[in-house]
CSV table of C-alpha atoms in Angstrom, one decimal:
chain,number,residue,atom,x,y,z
U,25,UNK,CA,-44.7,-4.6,12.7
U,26,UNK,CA,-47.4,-2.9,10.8
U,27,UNK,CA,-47.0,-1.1,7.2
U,28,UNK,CA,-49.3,1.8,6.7
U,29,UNK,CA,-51.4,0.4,3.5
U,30,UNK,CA,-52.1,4.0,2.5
U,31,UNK,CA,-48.3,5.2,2.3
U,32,UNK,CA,-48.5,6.4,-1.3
U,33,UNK,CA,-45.2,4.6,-3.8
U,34,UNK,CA,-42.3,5.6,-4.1
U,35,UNK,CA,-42.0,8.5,-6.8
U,36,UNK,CA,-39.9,7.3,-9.7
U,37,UNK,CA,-37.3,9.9,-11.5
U,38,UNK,CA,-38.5,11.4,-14.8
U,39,UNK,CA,-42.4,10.4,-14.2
U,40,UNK,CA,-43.0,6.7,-15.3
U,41,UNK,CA,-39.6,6.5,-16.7
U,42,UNK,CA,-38.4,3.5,-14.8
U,43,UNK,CA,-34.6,2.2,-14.3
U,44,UNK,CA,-35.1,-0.5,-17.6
U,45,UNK,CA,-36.7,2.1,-19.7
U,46,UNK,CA,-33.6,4.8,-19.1
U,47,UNK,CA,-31.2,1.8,-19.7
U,48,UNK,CA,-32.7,1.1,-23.0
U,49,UNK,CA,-32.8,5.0,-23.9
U,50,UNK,CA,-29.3,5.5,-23.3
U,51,UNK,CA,-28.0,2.4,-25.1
U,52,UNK,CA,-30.5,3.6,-28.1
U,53,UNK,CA,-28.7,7.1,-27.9
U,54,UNK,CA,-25.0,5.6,-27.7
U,55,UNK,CA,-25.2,3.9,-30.6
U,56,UNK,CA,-26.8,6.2,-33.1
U,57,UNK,CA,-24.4,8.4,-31.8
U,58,UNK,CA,-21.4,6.2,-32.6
U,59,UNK,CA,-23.2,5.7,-36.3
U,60,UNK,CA,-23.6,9.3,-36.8
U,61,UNK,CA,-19.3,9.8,-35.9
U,62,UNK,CA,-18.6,6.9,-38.1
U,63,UNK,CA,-20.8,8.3,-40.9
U,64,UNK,CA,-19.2,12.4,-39.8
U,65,UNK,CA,-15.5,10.9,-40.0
U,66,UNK,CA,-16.1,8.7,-43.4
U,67,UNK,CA,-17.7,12.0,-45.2
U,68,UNK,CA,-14.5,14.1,-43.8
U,69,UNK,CA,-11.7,12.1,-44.8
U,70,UNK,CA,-13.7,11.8,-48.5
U,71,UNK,CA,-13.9,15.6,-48.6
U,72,UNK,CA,-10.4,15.8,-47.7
U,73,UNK,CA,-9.1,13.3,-49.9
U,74,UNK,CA,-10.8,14.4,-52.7
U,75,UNK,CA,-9.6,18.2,-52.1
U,76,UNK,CA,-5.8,16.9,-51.6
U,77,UNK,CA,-6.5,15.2,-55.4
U,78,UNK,CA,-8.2,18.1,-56.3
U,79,UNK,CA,-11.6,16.8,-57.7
U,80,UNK,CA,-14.7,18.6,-57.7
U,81,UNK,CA,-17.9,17.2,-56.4
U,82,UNK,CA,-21.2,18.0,-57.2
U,83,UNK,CA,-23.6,17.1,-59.7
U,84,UNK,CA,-22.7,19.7,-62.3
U,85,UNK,CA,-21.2,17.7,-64.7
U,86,UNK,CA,-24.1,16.1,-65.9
U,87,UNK,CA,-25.0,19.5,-67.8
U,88,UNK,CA,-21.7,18.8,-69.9
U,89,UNK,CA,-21.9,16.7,-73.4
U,90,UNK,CA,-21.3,13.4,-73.1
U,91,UNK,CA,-20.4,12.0,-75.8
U,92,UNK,CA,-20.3,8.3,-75.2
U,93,UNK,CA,-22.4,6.1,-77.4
U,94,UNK,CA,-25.2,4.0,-76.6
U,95,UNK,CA,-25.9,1.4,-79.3
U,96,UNK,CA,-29.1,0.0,-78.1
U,97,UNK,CA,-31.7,2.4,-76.3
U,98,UNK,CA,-35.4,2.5,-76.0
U,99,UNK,CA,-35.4,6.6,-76.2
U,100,UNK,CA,-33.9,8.7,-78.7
U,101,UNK,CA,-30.0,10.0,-77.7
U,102,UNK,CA,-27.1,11.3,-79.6
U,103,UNK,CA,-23.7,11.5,-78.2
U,104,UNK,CA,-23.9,15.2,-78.3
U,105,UNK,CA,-27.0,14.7,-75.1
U,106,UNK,CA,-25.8,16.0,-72.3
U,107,UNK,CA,-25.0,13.1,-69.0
U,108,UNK,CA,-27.7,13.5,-67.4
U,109,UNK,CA,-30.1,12.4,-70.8
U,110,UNK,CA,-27.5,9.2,-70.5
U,111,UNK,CA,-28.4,8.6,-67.3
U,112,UNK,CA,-31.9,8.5,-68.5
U,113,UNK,CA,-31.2,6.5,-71.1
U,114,UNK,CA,-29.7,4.0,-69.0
U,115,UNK,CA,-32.6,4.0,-66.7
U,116,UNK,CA,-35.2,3.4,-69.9
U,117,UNK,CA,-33.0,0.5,-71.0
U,118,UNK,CA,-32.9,-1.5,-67.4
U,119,UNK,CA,-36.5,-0.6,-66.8
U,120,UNK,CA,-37.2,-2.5,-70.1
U,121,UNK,CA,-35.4,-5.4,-69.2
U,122,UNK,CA,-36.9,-5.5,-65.5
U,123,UNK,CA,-40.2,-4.9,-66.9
U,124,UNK,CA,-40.6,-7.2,-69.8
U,125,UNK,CA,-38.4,-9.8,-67.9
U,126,UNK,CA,-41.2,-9.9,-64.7
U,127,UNK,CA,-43.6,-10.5,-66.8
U,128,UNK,CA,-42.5,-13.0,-68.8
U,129,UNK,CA,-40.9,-14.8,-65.6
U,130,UNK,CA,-44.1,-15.0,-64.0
U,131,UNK,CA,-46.0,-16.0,-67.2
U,132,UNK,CA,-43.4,-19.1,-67.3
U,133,UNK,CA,-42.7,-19.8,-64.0
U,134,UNK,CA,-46.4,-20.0,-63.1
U,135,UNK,CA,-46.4,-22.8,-66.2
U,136,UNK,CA,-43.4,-24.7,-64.8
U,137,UNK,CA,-44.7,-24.6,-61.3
U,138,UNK,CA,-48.4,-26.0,-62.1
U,139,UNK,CA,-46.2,-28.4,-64.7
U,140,UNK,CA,-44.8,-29.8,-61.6
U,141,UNK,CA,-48.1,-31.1,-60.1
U,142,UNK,CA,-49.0,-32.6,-63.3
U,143,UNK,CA,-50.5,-36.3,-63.3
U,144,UNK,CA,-48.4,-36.2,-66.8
U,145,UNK,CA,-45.6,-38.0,-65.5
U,146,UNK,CA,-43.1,-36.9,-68.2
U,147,UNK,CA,-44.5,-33.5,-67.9
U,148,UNK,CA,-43.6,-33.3,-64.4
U,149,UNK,CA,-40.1,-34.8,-64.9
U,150,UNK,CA,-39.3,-32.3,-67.4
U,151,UNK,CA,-40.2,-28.9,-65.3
U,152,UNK,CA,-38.3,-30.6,-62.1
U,153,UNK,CA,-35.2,-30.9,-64.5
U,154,UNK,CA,-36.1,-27.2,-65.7
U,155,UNK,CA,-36.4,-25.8,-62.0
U,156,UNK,CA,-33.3,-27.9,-61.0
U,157,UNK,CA,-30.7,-27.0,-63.6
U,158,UNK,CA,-31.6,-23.2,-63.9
U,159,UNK,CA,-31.6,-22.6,-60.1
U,160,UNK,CA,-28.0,-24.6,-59.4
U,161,UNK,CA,-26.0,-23.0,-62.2
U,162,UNK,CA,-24.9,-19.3,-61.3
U,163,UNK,CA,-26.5,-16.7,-63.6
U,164,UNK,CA,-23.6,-14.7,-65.3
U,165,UNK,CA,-22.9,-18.3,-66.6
U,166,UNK,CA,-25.9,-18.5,-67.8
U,167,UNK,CA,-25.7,-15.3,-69.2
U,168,UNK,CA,-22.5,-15.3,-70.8
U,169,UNK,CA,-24.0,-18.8,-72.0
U,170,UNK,CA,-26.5,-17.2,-73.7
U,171,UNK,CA,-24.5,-14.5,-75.4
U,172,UNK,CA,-22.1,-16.5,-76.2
U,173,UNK,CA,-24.7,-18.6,-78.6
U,174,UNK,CA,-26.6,-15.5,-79.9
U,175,UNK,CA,-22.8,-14.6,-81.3
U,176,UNK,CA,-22.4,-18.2,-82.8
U,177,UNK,CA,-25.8,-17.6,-84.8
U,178,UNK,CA,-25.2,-17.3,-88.8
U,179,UNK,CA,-24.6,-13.8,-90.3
U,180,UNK,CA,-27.5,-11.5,-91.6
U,181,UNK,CA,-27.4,-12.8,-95.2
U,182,UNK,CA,-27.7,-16.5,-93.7
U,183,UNK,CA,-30.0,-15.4,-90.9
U,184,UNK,CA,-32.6,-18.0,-89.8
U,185,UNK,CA,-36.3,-17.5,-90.5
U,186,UNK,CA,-38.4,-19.5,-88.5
U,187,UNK,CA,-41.7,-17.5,-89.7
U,188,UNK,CA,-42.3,-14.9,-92.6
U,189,UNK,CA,-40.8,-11.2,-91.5
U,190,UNK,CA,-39.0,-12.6,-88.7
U,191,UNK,CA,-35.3,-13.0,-88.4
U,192,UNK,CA,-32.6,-14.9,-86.1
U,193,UNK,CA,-28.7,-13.8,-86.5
U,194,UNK,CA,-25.6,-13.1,-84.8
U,195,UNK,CA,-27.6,-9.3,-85.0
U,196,UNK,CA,-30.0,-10.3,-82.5
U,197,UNK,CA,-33.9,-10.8,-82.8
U,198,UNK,CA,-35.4,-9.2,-85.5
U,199,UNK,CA,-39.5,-8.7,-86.1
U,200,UNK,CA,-42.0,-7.1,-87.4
U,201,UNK,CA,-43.1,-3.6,-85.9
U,202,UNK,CA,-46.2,-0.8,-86.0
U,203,UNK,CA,-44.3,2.5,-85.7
U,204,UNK,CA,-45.8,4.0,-82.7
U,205,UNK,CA,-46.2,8.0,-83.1
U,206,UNK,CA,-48.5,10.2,-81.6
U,207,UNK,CA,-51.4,9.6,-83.1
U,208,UNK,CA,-51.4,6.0,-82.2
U,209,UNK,CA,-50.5,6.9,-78.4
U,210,UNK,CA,-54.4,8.8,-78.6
U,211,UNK,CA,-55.7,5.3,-79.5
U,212,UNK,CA,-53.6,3.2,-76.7
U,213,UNK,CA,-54.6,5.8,-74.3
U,214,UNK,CA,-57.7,5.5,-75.4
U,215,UNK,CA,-57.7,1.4,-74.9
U,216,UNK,CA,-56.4,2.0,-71.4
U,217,UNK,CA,-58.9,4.0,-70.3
U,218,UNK,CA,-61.6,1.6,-71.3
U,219,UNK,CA,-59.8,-1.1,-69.7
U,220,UNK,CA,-59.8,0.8,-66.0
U,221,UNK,CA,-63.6,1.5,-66.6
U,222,UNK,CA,-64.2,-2.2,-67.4
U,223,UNK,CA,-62.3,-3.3,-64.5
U,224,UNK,CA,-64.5,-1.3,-62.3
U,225,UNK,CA,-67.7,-2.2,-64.3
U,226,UNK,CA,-66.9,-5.9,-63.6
U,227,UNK,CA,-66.4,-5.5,-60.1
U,228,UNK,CA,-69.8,-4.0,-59.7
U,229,UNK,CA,-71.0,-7.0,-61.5
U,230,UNK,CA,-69.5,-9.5,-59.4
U,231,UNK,CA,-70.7,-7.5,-56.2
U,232,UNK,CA,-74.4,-7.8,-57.9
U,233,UNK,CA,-73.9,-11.3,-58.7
U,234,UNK,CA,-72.6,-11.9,-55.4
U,235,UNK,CA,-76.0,-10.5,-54.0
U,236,UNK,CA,-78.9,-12.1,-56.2
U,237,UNK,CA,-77.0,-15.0,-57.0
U,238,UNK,CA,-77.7,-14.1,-60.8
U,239,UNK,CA,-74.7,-14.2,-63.5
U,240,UNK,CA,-73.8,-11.6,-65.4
U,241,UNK,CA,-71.8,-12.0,-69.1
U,242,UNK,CA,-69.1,-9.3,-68.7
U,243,UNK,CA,-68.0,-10.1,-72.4
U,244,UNK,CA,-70.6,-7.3,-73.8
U,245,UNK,CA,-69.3,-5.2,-71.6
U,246,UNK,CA,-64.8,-5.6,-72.8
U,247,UNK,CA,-66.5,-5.4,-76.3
U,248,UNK,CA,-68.3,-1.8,-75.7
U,249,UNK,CA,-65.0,-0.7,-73.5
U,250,UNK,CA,-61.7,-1.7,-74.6
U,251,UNK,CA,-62.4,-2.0,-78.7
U,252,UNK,CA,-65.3,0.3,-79.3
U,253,UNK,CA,-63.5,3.6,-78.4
U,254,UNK,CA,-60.1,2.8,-79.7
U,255,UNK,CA,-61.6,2.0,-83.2
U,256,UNK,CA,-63.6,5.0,-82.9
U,257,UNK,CA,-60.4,7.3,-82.1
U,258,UNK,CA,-58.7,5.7,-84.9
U,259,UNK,CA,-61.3,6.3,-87.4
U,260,UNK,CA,-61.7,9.8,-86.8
U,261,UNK,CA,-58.2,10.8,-86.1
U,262,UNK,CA,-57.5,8.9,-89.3
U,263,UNK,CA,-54.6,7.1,-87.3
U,264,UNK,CA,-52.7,5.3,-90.1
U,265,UNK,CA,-51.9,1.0,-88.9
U,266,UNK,CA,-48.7,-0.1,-91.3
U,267,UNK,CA,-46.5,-3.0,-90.5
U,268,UNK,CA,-43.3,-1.8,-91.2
U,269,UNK,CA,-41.4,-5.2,-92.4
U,270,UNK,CA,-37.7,-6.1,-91.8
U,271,UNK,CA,-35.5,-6.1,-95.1
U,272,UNK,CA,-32.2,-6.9,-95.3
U,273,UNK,CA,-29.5,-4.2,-96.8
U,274,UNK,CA,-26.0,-4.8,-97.0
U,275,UNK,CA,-25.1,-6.5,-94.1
U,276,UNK,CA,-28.0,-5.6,-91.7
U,277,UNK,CA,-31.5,-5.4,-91.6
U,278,UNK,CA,-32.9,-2.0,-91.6
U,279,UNK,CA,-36.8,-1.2,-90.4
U,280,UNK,CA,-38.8,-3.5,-87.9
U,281,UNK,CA,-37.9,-3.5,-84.0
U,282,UNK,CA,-34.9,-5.2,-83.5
U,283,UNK,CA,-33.9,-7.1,-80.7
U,284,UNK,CA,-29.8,-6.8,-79.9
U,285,UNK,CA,-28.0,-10.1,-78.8
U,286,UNK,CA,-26.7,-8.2,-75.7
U,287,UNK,CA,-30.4,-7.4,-74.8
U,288,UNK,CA,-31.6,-10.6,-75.9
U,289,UNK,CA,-29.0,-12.9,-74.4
U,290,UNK,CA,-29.8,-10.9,-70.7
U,291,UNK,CA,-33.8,-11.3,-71.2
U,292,UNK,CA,-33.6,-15.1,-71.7
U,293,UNK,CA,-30.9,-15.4,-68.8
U,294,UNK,CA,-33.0,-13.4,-66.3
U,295,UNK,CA,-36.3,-14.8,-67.3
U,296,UNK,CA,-35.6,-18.6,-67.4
U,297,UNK,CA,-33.2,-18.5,-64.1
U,298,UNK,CA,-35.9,-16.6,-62.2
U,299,UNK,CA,-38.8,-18.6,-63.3
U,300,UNK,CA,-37.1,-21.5,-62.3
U,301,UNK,CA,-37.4,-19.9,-58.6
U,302,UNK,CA,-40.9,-18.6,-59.7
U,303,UNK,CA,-42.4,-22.1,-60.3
U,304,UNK,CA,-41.3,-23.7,-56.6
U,305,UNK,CA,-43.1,-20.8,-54.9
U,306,UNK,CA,-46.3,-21.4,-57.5
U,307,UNK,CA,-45.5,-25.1,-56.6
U,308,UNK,CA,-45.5,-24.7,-52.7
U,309,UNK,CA,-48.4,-22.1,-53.3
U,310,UNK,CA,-51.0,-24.9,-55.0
U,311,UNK,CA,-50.0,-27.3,-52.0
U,312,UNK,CA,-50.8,-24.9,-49.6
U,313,UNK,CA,-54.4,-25.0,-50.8
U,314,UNK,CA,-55.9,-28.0,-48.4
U,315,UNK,CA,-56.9,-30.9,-50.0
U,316,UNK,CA,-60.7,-30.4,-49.5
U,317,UNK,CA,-61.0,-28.0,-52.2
U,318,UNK,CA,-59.8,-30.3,-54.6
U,319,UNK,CA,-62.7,-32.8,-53.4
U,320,UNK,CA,-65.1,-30.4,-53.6
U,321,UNK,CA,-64.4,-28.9,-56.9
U,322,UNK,CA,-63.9,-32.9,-58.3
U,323,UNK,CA,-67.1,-33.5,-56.5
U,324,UNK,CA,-69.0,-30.6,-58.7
U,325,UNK,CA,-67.2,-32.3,-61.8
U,326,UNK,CA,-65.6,-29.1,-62.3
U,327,UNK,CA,-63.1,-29.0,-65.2
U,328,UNK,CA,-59.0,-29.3,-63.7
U,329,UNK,CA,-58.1,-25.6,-65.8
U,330,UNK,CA,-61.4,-23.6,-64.3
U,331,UNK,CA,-60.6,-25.3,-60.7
U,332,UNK,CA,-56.9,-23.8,-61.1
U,333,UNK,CA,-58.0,-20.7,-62.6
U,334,UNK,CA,-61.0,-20.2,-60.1
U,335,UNK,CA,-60.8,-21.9,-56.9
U,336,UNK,CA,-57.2,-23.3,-55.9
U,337,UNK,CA,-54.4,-19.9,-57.6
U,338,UNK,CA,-56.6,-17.1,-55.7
U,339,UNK,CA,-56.4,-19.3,-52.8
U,340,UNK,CA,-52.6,-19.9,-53.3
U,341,UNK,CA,-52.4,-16.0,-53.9
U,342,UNK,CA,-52.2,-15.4,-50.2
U,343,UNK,CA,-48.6,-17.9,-49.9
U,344,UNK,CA,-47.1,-16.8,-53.4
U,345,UNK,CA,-47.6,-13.1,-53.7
U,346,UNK,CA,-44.8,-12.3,-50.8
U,347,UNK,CA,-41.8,-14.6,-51.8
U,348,UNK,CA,-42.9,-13.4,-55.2
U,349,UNK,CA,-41.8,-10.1,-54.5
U,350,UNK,CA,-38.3,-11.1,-53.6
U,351,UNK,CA,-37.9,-12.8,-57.0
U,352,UNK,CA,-39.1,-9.4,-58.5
U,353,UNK,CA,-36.7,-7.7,-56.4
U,354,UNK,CA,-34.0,-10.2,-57.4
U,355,UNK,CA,-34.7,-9.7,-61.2
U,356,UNK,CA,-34.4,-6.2,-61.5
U,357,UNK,CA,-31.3,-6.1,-59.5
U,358,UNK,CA,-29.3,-9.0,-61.4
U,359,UNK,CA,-30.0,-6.7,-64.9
U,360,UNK,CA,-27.0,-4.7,-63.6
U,361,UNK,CA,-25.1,-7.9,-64.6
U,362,UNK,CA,-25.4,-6.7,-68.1
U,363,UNK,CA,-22.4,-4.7,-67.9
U,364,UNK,CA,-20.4,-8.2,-68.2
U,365,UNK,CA,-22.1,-8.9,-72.1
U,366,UNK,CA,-22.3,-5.2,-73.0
U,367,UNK,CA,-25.4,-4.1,-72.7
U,368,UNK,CA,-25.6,-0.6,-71.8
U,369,UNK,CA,-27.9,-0.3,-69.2
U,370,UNK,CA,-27.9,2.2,-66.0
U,371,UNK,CA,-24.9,0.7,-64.6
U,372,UNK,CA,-23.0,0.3,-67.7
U,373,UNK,CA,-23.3,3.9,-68.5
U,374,UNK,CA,-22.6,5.3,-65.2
U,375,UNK,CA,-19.6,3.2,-65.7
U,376,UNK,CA,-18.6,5.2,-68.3
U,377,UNK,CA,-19.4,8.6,-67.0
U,378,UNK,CA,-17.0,7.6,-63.8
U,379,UNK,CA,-14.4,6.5,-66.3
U,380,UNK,CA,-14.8,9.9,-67.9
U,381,UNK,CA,-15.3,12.7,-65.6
U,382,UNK,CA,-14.2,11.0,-62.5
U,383,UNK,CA,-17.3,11.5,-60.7
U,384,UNK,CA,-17.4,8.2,-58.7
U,385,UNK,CA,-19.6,8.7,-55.9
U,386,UNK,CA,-22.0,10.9,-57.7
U,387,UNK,CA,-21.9,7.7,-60.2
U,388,UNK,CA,-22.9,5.2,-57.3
U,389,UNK,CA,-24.8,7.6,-55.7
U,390,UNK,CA,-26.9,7.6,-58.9
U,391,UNK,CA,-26.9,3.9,-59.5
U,392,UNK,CA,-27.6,3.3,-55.7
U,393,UNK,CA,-30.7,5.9,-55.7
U,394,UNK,CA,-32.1,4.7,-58.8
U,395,UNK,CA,-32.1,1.0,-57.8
U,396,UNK,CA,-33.4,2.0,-54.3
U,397,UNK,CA,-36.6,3.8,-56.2
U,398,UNK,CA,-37.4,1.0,-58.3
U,399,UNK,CA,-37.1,-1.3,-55.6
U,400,UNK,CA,-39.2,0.0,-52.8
U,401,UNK,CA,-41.9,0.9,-55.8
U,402,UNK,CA,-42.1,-2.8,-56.2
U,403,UNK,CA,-42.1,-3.7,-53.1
U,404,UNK,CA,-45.0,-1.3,-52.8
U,405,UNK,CA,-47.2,-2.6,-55.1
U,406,UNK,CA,-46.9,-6.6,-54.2
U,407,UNK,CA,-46.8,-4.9,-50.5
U,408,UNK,CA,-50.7,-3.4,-51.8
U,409,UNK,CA,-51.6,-6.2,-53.3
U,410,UNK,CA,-50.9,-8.6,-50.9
U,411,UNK,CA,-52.9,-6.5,-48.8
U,412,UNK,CA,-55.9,-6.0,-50.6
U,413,UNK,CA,-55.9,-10.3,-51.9
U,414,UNK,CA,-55.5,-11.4,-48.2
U,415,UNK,CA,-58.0,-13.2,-45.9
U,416,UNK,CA,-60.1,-10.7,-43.5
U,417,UNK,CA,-61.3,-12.3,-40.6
U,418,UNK,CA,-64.9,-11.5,-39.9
């Protein structure tokens, strides 16, 4: 039997749409449709439950006076603000316990990881003890541990001073403070900018050095940027610098920034628990660096800090920067555990607002949105980051 070699195939239905291809579209389509019924019947039986108990919906309420108050805030607020300033409020007072609490996480976990690898065997005992007992014990113990001990401090009149103008008591942290108005934000602003245009300045440097081989001090350069034009702003804005000192009255301390225990006691829980998570991945990250760079740099008689600082962390960059971000992601989350010592941050005031108006998923939806924007910003940034630090293959 012969086969004609020139019969042209078979035409298939829907052009190169093949059997598999329409199997996988219509298993695809099923079962967003079946998400898309669950979500339709979960937002109907809401709508109706909520009409049968007759509460409103909508977003309107946070136009109305709250009248809550909020001890502790980074931005100005009286209880006659409307909800929607609350909100805010709440949103300034996790993003300055996120913030501040990142930073100071990496700063000491990147110390407690390199302590790890120390020769110093004591040293190295000591940070494995740290890493080990912080990361076992749940944090709202070690939260309520730490609030629990800022309450036990001495009262105002008895507080501790460790240095001049600063004070420990059952009142929290109080220090010294430059009132910040806006005369000083010219100056600031004016230091920032001279930072960004040193940061590109020294980039072009190391792109000429890179070239001719020839170093370049970049020290002359931070002087002229970062303290020339905020001294001149100052000086001809006449921008007064006073230290406004702590004093105690009565039975508090009035002037100076104060630190509350509620704030205090959740910056201390989040930032030793997560550097103890910190300084594993800075340890795993050093010992990801092969060994050969350690022999090269010894063989240069390189000093141990300028090998770490210069040679083996940017290398490690590539392994830390990723799990990092989790740890970020972690932090910023756990703050809403401040509800549980008082500290009225986003969650703890939304709280309030449900308990008040009854607007529960509007609440959530709020907490929920704000959490999701700060989250996927971070995740942004390391994801940048990590981009622009990684290895490029030539």
């Amino acid at each position: 039997m012969t086969t004609d070699a020139r019969r042209p195939p078979p035409r298939r239905l829907f052009g190169a749409w093949g059997r598999r291809e329409l199997q996988g579209l219509f298993w695809q389509v099923l079962v967003v449709g079946i998400a898309l019924a669950v979500i339709g019947f979960l937002w109907s039986n809401t709508v109706t439950n909520l009409s049968a108990r007759r509460i409103t919906t909508g977003f309107a309420f946070l136009g109305r006076e709250a009248g809550m108050p909020i001890a502790d805030s980074l931005l100005a607020y009286n209880p006659r603000d409307t909800y929607l300033w609350a909100f805010v409020v709440g949103v300034g007072n996790t993003l300055r316990v996120a913030v501040i609490g990142i930073v100071l996480a990496t700063v000491l976990g990147t110390l407690i990881g390199i302590s790890r690898l120390s020769a110093n065997w004591l040293l190295s005992r000591l940070a494995a003890v740290y890493v080990e007992t912080l990361r076992d014990i749940p944090l709202l113990l070690q939260l309520l541990f730490w609030y629990v001990l800022m309450q036990a401090l001495p009262a105002a009149r008895a507080a501790w001073r460790p240095i001049e103008g600063v004070f420990l008591s059952n009142r929290g942290l109080i220090l010294p403070a430059i009132p910040i108005g806006p005369l000083q934000l010219w100056v600031l602003g004016a230091a920032v900018l001279g930072a960004a245009v040193f940061y590109l300045v020294r980039r072009r440097l190391i792109a000429q050095q890179m070239r001719d081989g020839k170093p370049r001090p970049a020290w002359p350069v931070a002087l002229g940027l970062i303290i020339v034009p905020p001294a001149a702003v100052s000086l001809v804005l006449g921008v007064p610098w006073t230290i406004e000192w702590p004093q105690l009255r009565g039975f508090n301390f009035v002037g100076g920034l104060t630190l509350a225990p509620e704030y205090f006691a959740l910056l201390i829980a989040l930032v030793t628990y997560t550097s103890a998570f910190i300084a594993e991945i800075v340890r795993s990250g050093i010992q990801s660096v092969p060994r050969g760079q350690w022999d090269a740099a010894n063989a240069l008689g390189l000093r141990r800090s300028f090998m770490l600082r210069q040679i083996i962390l940017p290398q490690a960059l590539r392994v830390i920067v990723p799990p990092m971000t989790s740890q970020y992601l972690n932090l910023t989350k756990n703050s809403s555990l401040a509800v549980a010592i008082g500290y009225q941050d986003l969650v703890s005031i939304a709280n309030t607002t449900l308990n008040q108006t009854g607007q529960a998923i509007e609440a959530i939806a709020l907490i929920m949105a704000v959490f999701l924007t700060i989250s996927l910003s971070i995740s942004f940034f390391m994801n940048w980051y990590n981009a622009r630090i990684a290895l490029v293959e030539r």
